[in-house]
Amino acid sequence: MSFVWTFIIALLVATIATPISMILGHRWGAIAIPGGRHVHKRPIPRIGGLAIYFGFWVAVIFTQKWNSSILGLFIGSTIIVLVGLWDDIKDMRPLTKLFWQIFAASLFVVFGADSSIDKISLPFFETVNLGWFGIVFAVFWIIGLVNTVNISDGLDGLAAGICFMAAILLFWSALRINQFPAAHLTIALAGACLAFLFFNFHPAKVFMGDTGSMFLGYIIGGISIMGLLKTATILGLVFPLIVLGMPLTDLTFAIIRRKLRGHSIASADRGHLHHRLLDAGLSQRQAVLLLYAMSACFGFAAVLGAIGSWIWAAVLLIADFALLVTIMMRRTSLLTAMSRKHSK
């Protein structure tokens, strides 16, 4: 079946499923309450990720021939969604959630031989054989993406929009290396994300919650391992996902900030990138559009690198990263925490 149909099926199913998830959110008590580090002004249902899940998997069911890797991806992502759903309804301890993330990622990696990373090719170097370390790398790669996407879900439409860009970029990369099953999976993810954005862009009627953000990170990580590394080239994996450079930078700063404060790295705070933009006077819509633009620049740098324009890719990456760091260091408690640490 054509990529267009894969996209349309995911789009339609997620569009129908999102209002249903809103009803279920109210019925199950999965409601995001305003206050604290949250920036919304009214109670909003927060299990919209269920719609993304169903939109994606219904499209895959109708368009793909399943193998052990896709089955492993389905089972692992279902576990992730159930964990996120429980966390959105009842709350879950961070270490418990991390345990289930590791379990779901490990399940996918060991489920099929196609889901392991045996070797990679680095630019300007020969092929590197990873051996058993490839399994460990794959597990932590997926967990890292799960939490990277999760931390980006702080403003209306932010996580869904960034993941839509990532899916489109992965789709382009998969087509370039003739990985058509991976291309179908990524375009299905793009369709589900776009449908959800109709309801999630500011002012949001529904949030994806951990149900959706962890699912998106899991699927992006799984697809990149399962499909794009078939060519054994690291460029197929790393370069398209530079589009996630913004939330990855935010995650890195959050870990450093919390460690310097003596807090758990899993503790919540109001020091994320989007909080700083709001504190600087931007509206939610303006902040999201700016972060979209920054993510698009990261993605464009990935394209430039993939086609061999290394210098321009590096220039764009450095400029984008410098802007991110400038925003993060502006009136940041990170500098305060560092000065306090050195004064002791």
Tab-separated table of C-alpha atoms in Angstrom:
chain	number	residue	atom	x	y	z
A	1	MET	CA	0.000	0.000	0.000
A	2	SER	CA	1.294	3.499	-0.803
A	3	PHE	CA	2.805	5.862	1.733
A	4	VAL	CA	-0.100	8.254	1.156
A	5	TRP	CA	-2.601	5.666	2.368
A	6	THR	CA	-0.463	4.852	5.392
A	7	PHE	CA	-0.421	8.540	6.292
A	8	ILE	CA	-4.176	8.998	5.691
A	9	ILE	CA	-5.164	5.956	7.768
A	10	ALA	CA	-3.064	7.123	10.725
A	11	LEU	CA	-4.407	10.661	10.354
A	12	LEU	CA	-8.063	9.610	10.238
A	13	VAL	CA	-7.892	7.079	13.061
A	14	ALA	CA	-6.031	9.464	15.382
A	15	THR	CA	-8.495	12.254	14.521
A	16	ILE	CA	-11.423	10.034	15.515
A	17	ALA	CA	-9.665	8.606	18.565
A	18	THR	CA	-8.578	11.923	20.105
A	19	PRO	CA	-12.074	13.082	21.186
A	20	ILE	CA	-12.652	9.586	22.587
A	21	SER	CA	-9.450	9.879	24.629
A	22	MET	CA	-10.729	13.196	25.980
A	23	ILE	CA	-13.930	11.534	27.161
A	24	LEU	CA	-11.947	8.710	28.763
A	25	GLY	CA	-9.650	11.228	30.431
A	26	HIS	CA	-12.608	12.842	32.199
A	27	ARG	CA	-14.137	9.467	33.064
A	28	TRP	CA	-10.890	8.010	34.480
A	29	GLY	CA	-9.791	11.165	36.258
A	30	ALA	CA	-6.730	11.671	34.052
A	31	ILE	CA	-6.869	15.451	34.221
A	32	ALA	CA	-4.006	17.962	34.252
A	33	ILE	CA	-4.780	20.505	36.979
A	34	PRO	CA	-3.425	24.067	36.592
A	35	GLY	CA	-0.835	25.375	39.021
A	36	GLY	CA	2.760	24.831	40.028
A	37	ARG	CA	5.067	24.335	37.062
A	38	HIS	CA	2.091	23.828	34.721
A	39	VAL	CA	1.275	26.758	32.449
A	40	HIS	CA	-2.287	25.945	31.374
A	41	LYS	CA	-5.206	27.797	32.976
A	42	ARG	CA	-7.962	25.162	33.132
A	43	PRO	CA	-8.258	21.399	33.769
A	44	ILE	CA	-7.444	19.452	30.604
A	45	PRO	CA	-7.616	15.678	29.937
A	46	ARG	CA	-4.127	14.220	29.546
A	47	ILE	CA	-4.298	10.794	27.962
A	48	GLY	CA	-4.473	11.946	24.344
A	49	GLY	CA	-1.469	9.735	23.672
A	50	LEU	CA	-3.927	6.858	23.348
A	51	ALA	CA	-5.126	8.414	20.089
A	52	ILE	CA	-1.572	8.610	18.732
A	53	TYR	CA	-1.037	4.973	19.726
A	54	PHE	CA	-4.168	3.722	17.951
A	55	GLY	CA	-3.662	5.935	14.903
A	56	PHE	CA	-0.138	4.617	14.432
A	57	TRP	CA	-0.841	0.925	15.011
A	58	VAL	CA	-4.066	0.735	12.979
A	59	ALA	CA	-2.160	2.198	10.021
A	60	VAL	CA	0.667	-0.309	10.529
A	61	ILE	CA	-1.771	-3.225	10.794
A	62	PHE	CA	-3.361	-2.353	7.459
A	63	THR	CA	-0.178	-1.547	5.543
A	64	GLN	CA	2.660	-3.725	6.845
A	65	LYS	CA	3.686	-7.355	6.751
A	66	TRP	CA	4.601	-8.102	10.311
A	67	ASN	CA	7.835	-9.724	11.443
A	68	SER	CA	9.405	-10.329	14.839
A	69	SER	CA	10.765	-6.805	15.066
A	70	ILE	CA	7.423	-5.123	14.383
A	71	LEU	CA	5.758	-7.507	16.829
A	72	GLY	CA	8.404	-6.645	19.428
A	73	LEU	CA	7.842	-2.947	18.745
A	74	PHE	CA	4.095	-3.430	19.209
A	75	ILE	CA	4.408	-5.329	22.488
A	76	GLY	CA	7.053	-2.989	23.896
A	77	SER	CA	5.174	0.168	22.904
A	78	THR	CA	1.959	-1.242	24.379
A	79	ILE	CA	3.759	-1.762	27.691
A	80	ILE	CA	5.075	1.804	27.510
A	81	VAL	CA	1.576	3.151	26.823
A	82	LEU	CA	0.096	1.210	29.742
A	83	VAL	CA	2.835	2.503	32.042
A	84	GLY	CA	2.225	6.059	30.840
A	85	LEU	CA	-1.529	5.622	31.237
A	86	TRP	CA	-1.130	4.439	34.820
A	87	ASP	CA	1.195	7.368	35.547
A	88	ASP	CA	-1.260	9.866	34.028
A	89	ILE	CA	-4.140	8.472	36.119
A	90	LYS	CA	-2.537	7.368	39.387
A	91	ASP	CA	1.060	8.693	39.292
A	92	MET	CA	4.048	6.380	39.376
A	93	ARG	CA	7.370	6.634	41.179
A	94	PRO	CA	10.203	7.684	38.824
A	95	LEU	CA	12.315	4.592	39.524
A	96	THR	CA	9.341	2.318	38.892
A	97	LYS	CA	8.704	4.086	35.611
A	98	LEU	CA	12.380	3.764	34.662
A	99	PHE	CA	12.253	0.026	35.396
A	100	TRP	CA	9.369	-0.438	32.980
A	101	GLN	CA	11.125	1.692	30.355
A	102	ILE	CA	14.175	-0.566	30.585
A	103	PHE	CA	11.976	-3.661	30.439
A	104	ALA	CA	10.060	-2.462	27.379
A	105	ALA	CA	13.223	-1.389	25.557
A	106	SER	CA	14.992	-4.669	26.370
A	107	LEU	CA	11.989	-6.635	25.215
A	108	PHE	CA	12.052	-4.977	21.821
A	109	VAL	CA	15.817	-5.311	21.367
A	110	VAL	CA	15.963	-9.030	22.207
A	111	PHE	CA	12.646	-9.947	20.593
A	112	GLY	CA	14.010	-10.268	17.092
A	113	ALA	CA	17.406	-10.552	15.509
A	114	ASP	CA	16.534	-7.554	13.320
A	115	SER	CA	16.320	-5.325	16.397
A	116	SER	CA	19.937	-5.582	17.513
A	117	ILE	CA	22.845	-3.402	16.453
A	118	ASP	CA	25.819	-5.544	15.459
A	119	LYS	CA	27.918	-2.930	13.702
A	120	ILE	CA	27.905	0.664	12.583
A	121	SER	CA	29.856	2.712	10.076
A	122	LEU	CA	31.167	6.079	11.246
A	123	PRO	CA	32.026	8.947	8.902
A	124	PHE	CA	35.701	8.834	7.878
A	125	PHE	CA	36.198	5.549	9.773
A	126	GLU	CA	35.836	1.858	9.035
A	127	THR	CA	32.951	-0.271	10.258
A	128	VAL	CA	32.909	-0.791	14.026
A	129	ASN	CA	31.720	-4.147	15.361
A	130	LEU	CA	29.746	-3.602	18.567
A	131	GLY	CA	29.135	-7.190	19.648
A	132	TRP	CA	27.112	-7.536	22.859
A	133	PHE	CA	27.532	-3.817	23.546
A	134	GLY	CA	25.160	-3.219	20.637
A	135	ILE	CA	22.303	-4.592	22.743
A	136	VAL	CA	23.157	-2.308	25.663
A	137	PHE	CA	23.504	0.661	23.341
A	138	ALA	CA	20.126	-0.041	21.730
A	139	VAL	CA	18.349	-0.283	25.101
A	140	PHE	CA	19.804	2.985	26.378
A	141	TRP	CA	19.201	4.652	23.014
A	142	ILE	CA	15.473	3.911	23.280
A	143	ILE	CA	15.297	4.942	26.948
A	144	GLY	CA	17.118	8.168	26.135
A	145	LEU	CA	14.645	9.044	23.386
A	146	VAL	CA	11.674	8.151	25.606
A	147	ASN	CA	12.812	10.673	28.211
A	148	THR	CA	13.969	13.252	25.661
A	149	VAL	CA	10.506	13.438	24.109
A	150	ASN	CA	8.891	13.294	27.537
A	151	ILE	CA	10.737	16.410	28.718
A	152	SER	CA	9.663	18.348	25.595
A	153	ASP	CA	5.983	17.934	26.452
A	154	GLY	CA	5.606	21.200	28.333
A	155	LEU	CA	3.658	23.528	26.048
A	156	ASP	CA	0.608	23.089	23.837
A	157	GLY	CA	1.622	21.287	20.650
A	158	LEU	CA	5.353	21.247	21.389
A	159	ALA	CA	6.122	17.527	21.692
A	160	ALA	CA	3.696	16.501	18.945
A	161	GLY	CA	5.090	19.130	16.561
A	162	ILE	CA	8.720	18.208	17.163
A	163	CYS	CA	7.967	14.497	16.783
A	164	PHE	CA	6.102	15.237	13.543
A	165	MET	CA	9.279	16.882	12.228
A	166	ALA	CA	11.374	13.950	13.434
A	167	ALA	CA	9.042	11.466	11.739
A	168	ILE	CA	9.144	13.358	8.419
A	169	LEU	CA	12.939	13.543	8.564
A	170	LEU	CA	13.217	9.841	9.377
A	171	PHE	CA	10.820	9.108	6.508
A	172	TRP	CA	13.083	11.039	4.139
A	173	SER	CA	16.153	9.252	5.444
A	174	ALA	CA	14.498	5.827	5.150
A	175	LEU	CA	13.582	6.491	1.524
A	176	ARG	CA	17.149	7.556	0.742
A	177	ILE	CA	18.525	4.212	1.923
A	178	ASN	CA	15.621	2.166	0.472
A	179	GLN	CA	14.252	1.098	3.850
A	180	PHE	CA	10.599	1.064	2.802
A	181	PRO	CA	9.128	-0.711	5.875
A	182	ALA	CA	10.767	1.918	8.091
A	183	ALA	CA	9.407	4.602	5.767
A	184	HIS	CA	5.855	3.285	6.256
A	185	LEU	CA	6.294	3.289	10.033
A	186	THR	CA	7.616	6.839	10.126
A	187	ILE	CA	4.932	8.256	7.846
A	188	ALA	CA	2.286	6.541	9.996
A	189	LEU	CA	3.783	8.251	13.026
A	190	ALA	CA	3.728	11.577	11.197
A	191	GLY	CA	0.033	11.155	10.384
A	192	ALA	CA	-0.878	10.325	13.978
A	193	CYS	CA	1.107	13.302	15.320
A	194	LEU	CA	-0.450	15.722	12.846
A	195	ALA	CA	-3.969	14.579	13.723
A	196	PHE	CA	-3.283	15.045	17.413
A	197	LEU	CA	-1.930	18.546	16.764
A	198	PHE	CA	-5.384	19.590	15.536
A	199	PHE	CA	-6.558	19.236	19.157
A	200	ASN	CA	-3.308	19.917	21.007
A	201	PHE	CA	-2.041	23.161	19.468
A	202	HIS	CA	-2.670	26.245	21.610
A	203	PRO	CA	-5.195	26.554	23.102
A	204	ALA	CA	-5.036	22.808	23.726
A	205	LYS	CA	-8.160	20.773	24.273
A	206	VAL	CA	-6.170	17.698	25.287
A	207	PHE	CA	-2.655	16.743	26.379
A	208	MET	CA	-0.823	13.601	25.289
A	209	GLY	CA	0.513	12.971	28.808
A	210	ASP	CA	3.215	10.410	29.555
A	211	THR	CA	0.988	8.005	27.639
A	212	GLY	CA	1.847	9.813	24.423
A	213	SER	CA	5.283	11.312	25.040
A	214	MET	CA	6.843	8.012	26.137
A	215	PHE	CA	5.154	6.200	23.246
A	216	LEU	CA	6.517	8.681	20.710
A	217	GLY	CA	10.052	8.424	22.074
A	218	TYR	CA	9.826	4.634	22.130
A	219	ILE	CA	8.575	4.369	18.550
A	220	ILE	CA	11.150	6.839	17.194
A	221	GLY	CA	13.923	4.953	18.966
A	222	GLY	CA	12.635	1.569	17.868
A	223	ILE	CA	12.150	2.527	14.220
A	224	SER	CA	15.614	4.070	13.999
A	225	ILE	CA	17.175	0.864	15.304
A	226	MET	CA	14.947	-1.555	13.440
A	227	GLY	CA	15.033	0.059	10.027
A	228	LEU	CA	17.606	2.732	9.510
A	229	LEU	CA	20.571	0.770	10.850
A	230	LYS	CA	20.035	-1.989	8.302
A	231	THR	CA	22.609	-0.184	6.244
A	232	ALA	CA	25.016	-0.251	9.218
A	233	THR	CA	25.607	3.483	8.814
A	234	ILE	CA	25.346	5.680	11.874
A	235	LEU	CA	24.293	8.610	9.664
A	236	GLY	CA	20.910	6.992	9.089
A	237	LEU	CA	20.359	6.941	12.829
A	238	VAL	CA	22.000	9.989	14.352
A	239	PHE	CA	21.651	12.705	11.728
A	240	PRO	CA	17.858	12.629	11.300
A	241	LEU	CA	17.412	12.723	15.078
A	242	ILE	CA	19.460	15.893	15.431
A	243	VAL	CA	16.006	17.437	15.038
A	244	LEU	CA	15.556	16.453	18.719
A	245	GLY	CA	18.552	18.588	19.676
A	246	MET	CA	16.378	21.118	21.474
A	247	PRO	CA	14.729	18.735	23.981
A	248	LEU	CA	18.007	16.840	24.360
A	249	THR	CA	19.757	20.080	25.360
A	250	ASP	CA	16.898	20.861	27.734
A	251	LEU	CA	17.208	17.392	29.284
A	252	THR	CA	20.978	17.797	29.724
A	253	PHE	CA	20.578	21.158	31.450
A	254	ALA	CA	17.829	19.752	33.679
A	255	ILE	CA	20.077	16.910	34.858
A	256	ILE	CA	22.990	19.285	35.572
A	257	ARG	CA	20.724	21.830	37.279
A	258	ARG	CA	19.138	19.261	39.579
A	259	LYS	CA	22.424	17.588	40.458
A	260	LEU	CA	24.007	20.941	41.385
A	261	ARG	CA	21.012	21.670	43.582
A	262	GLY	CA	21.340	18.294	45.239
A	263	HIS	CA	17.961	17.170	43.924
A	264	SER	CA	17.025	13.939	42.218
A	265	ILE	CA	17.425	14.130	38.440
A	266	ALA	CA	13.843	12.822	38.212
A	267	SER	CA	12.417	15.688	40.272
A	268	ALA	CA	10.224	18.222	38.511
A	269	ASP	CA	11.048	21.923	38.372
A	270	ARG	CA	10.180	25.079	36.492
A	271	GLY	CA	13.514	25.650	34.824
A	272	HIS	CA	12.948	24.136	31.416
A	273	LEU	CA	13.528	25.947	28.150
A	274	HIS	CA	9.857	26.678	27.559
A	275	HIS	CA	9.494	28.078	31.082
A	276	ARG	CA	12.357	30.508	30.418
A	277	LEU	CA	10.731	31.701	27.186
A	278	LEU	CA	7.436	32.300	28.987
A	279	ASP	CA	9.239	34.142	31.792
A	280	ALA	CA	10.896	36.308	29.125
A	281	GLY	CA	7.436	37.507	28.084
A	282	LEU	CA	6.593	35.245	25.143
A	283	SER	CA	3.112	33.799	24.823
A	284	GLN	CA	2.630	30.045	24.615
A	285	ARG	CA	2.049	30.241	20.885
A	286	GLN	CA	5.122	32.419	20.326
A	287	ALA	CA	7.314	30.153	22.461
A	288	VAL	CA	6.161	27.031	20.625
A	289	LEU	CA	6.699	28.586	17.207
A	290	LEU	CA	10.209	29.673	18.221
A	291	LEU	CA	11.024	26.172	19.454
A	292	TYR	CA	9.568	24.731	16.231
A	293	ALA	CA	11.906	27.003	14.268
A	294	MET	CA	14.912	25.938	16.322
A	295	SER	CA	14.033	22.264	15.870
A	296	ALA	CA	13.570	22.816	12.139
A	297	CYS	CA	17.070	24.344	12.009
A	298	PHE	CA	18.452	21.248	13.700
A	299	GLY	CA	16.605	19.140	11.145
A	300	PHE	CA	17.889	21.200	8.232
A	301	ALA	CA	21.417	20.758	9.582
A	302	ALA	CA	20.800	17.001	9.553
A	303	VAL	CA	19.792	17.168	5.888
A	304	LEU	CA	22.868	19.215	5.020
A	305	GLY	CA	25.095	16.702	6.779
A	306	ALA	CA	23.415	13.766	5.090
A	307	ILE	CA	24.023	15.231	1.619
A	308	GLY	CA	27.642	16.023	2.421
A	309	SER	CA	27.520	19.747	3.227
A	310	TRP	CA	29.381	19.267	6.491
A	311	ILE	CA	30.611	22.826	6.935
A	312	TRP	CA	27.179	24.423	6.560
A	313	ALA	CA	25.657	21.732	8.782
A	314	ALA	CA	28.242	22.482	11.489
A	315	VAL	CA	27.679	26.246	11.228
A	316	LEU	CA	23.913	25.849	11.574
A	317	LEU	CA	24.261	23.422	14.478
A	318	ILE	CA	26.669	25.685	16.355
A	319	ALA	CA	24.448	28.742	15.859
A	320	ASP	CA	21.310	26.878	16.926
A	321	PHE	CA	23.012	25.335	19.941
A	322	ALA	CA	24.488	28.700	20.968
A	323	LEU	CA	20.993	30.227	20.941
A	324	LEU	CA	19.689	27.362	23.062
A	325	VAL	CA	22.452	27.727	25.621
A	326	THR	CA	21.949	31.498	25.755
A	327	ILE	CA	18.260	31.040	26.536
A	328	MET	CA	18.970	28.348	29.129
A	329	MET	CA	21.627	30.457	30.889
A	330	ARG	CA	19.456	33.575	30.948
A	331	ARG	CA	18.444	34.227	34.532
A	332	THR	CA	19.037	30.538	35.104
A	333	SER	CA	19.313	28.959	38.516
A	334	LEU	CA	22.078	26.823	37.011
A	335	LEU	CA	24.548	29.710	37.358
A	336	THR	CA	23.297	30.381	40.864
A	337	ALA	CA	23.678	26.724	41.803
A	338	MET	CA	27.222	26.675	40.423
A	339	SER	CA	28.232	29.802	42.327
A	340	ARG	CA	26.760	28.446	45.552
A	341	LYS	CA	28.608	25.161	45.093
A	342	HIS	CA	31.959	26.921	44.602
A	343	SER	CA	31.371	29.239	47.552
A	344	LYS	CA	31.014	26.332	49.958
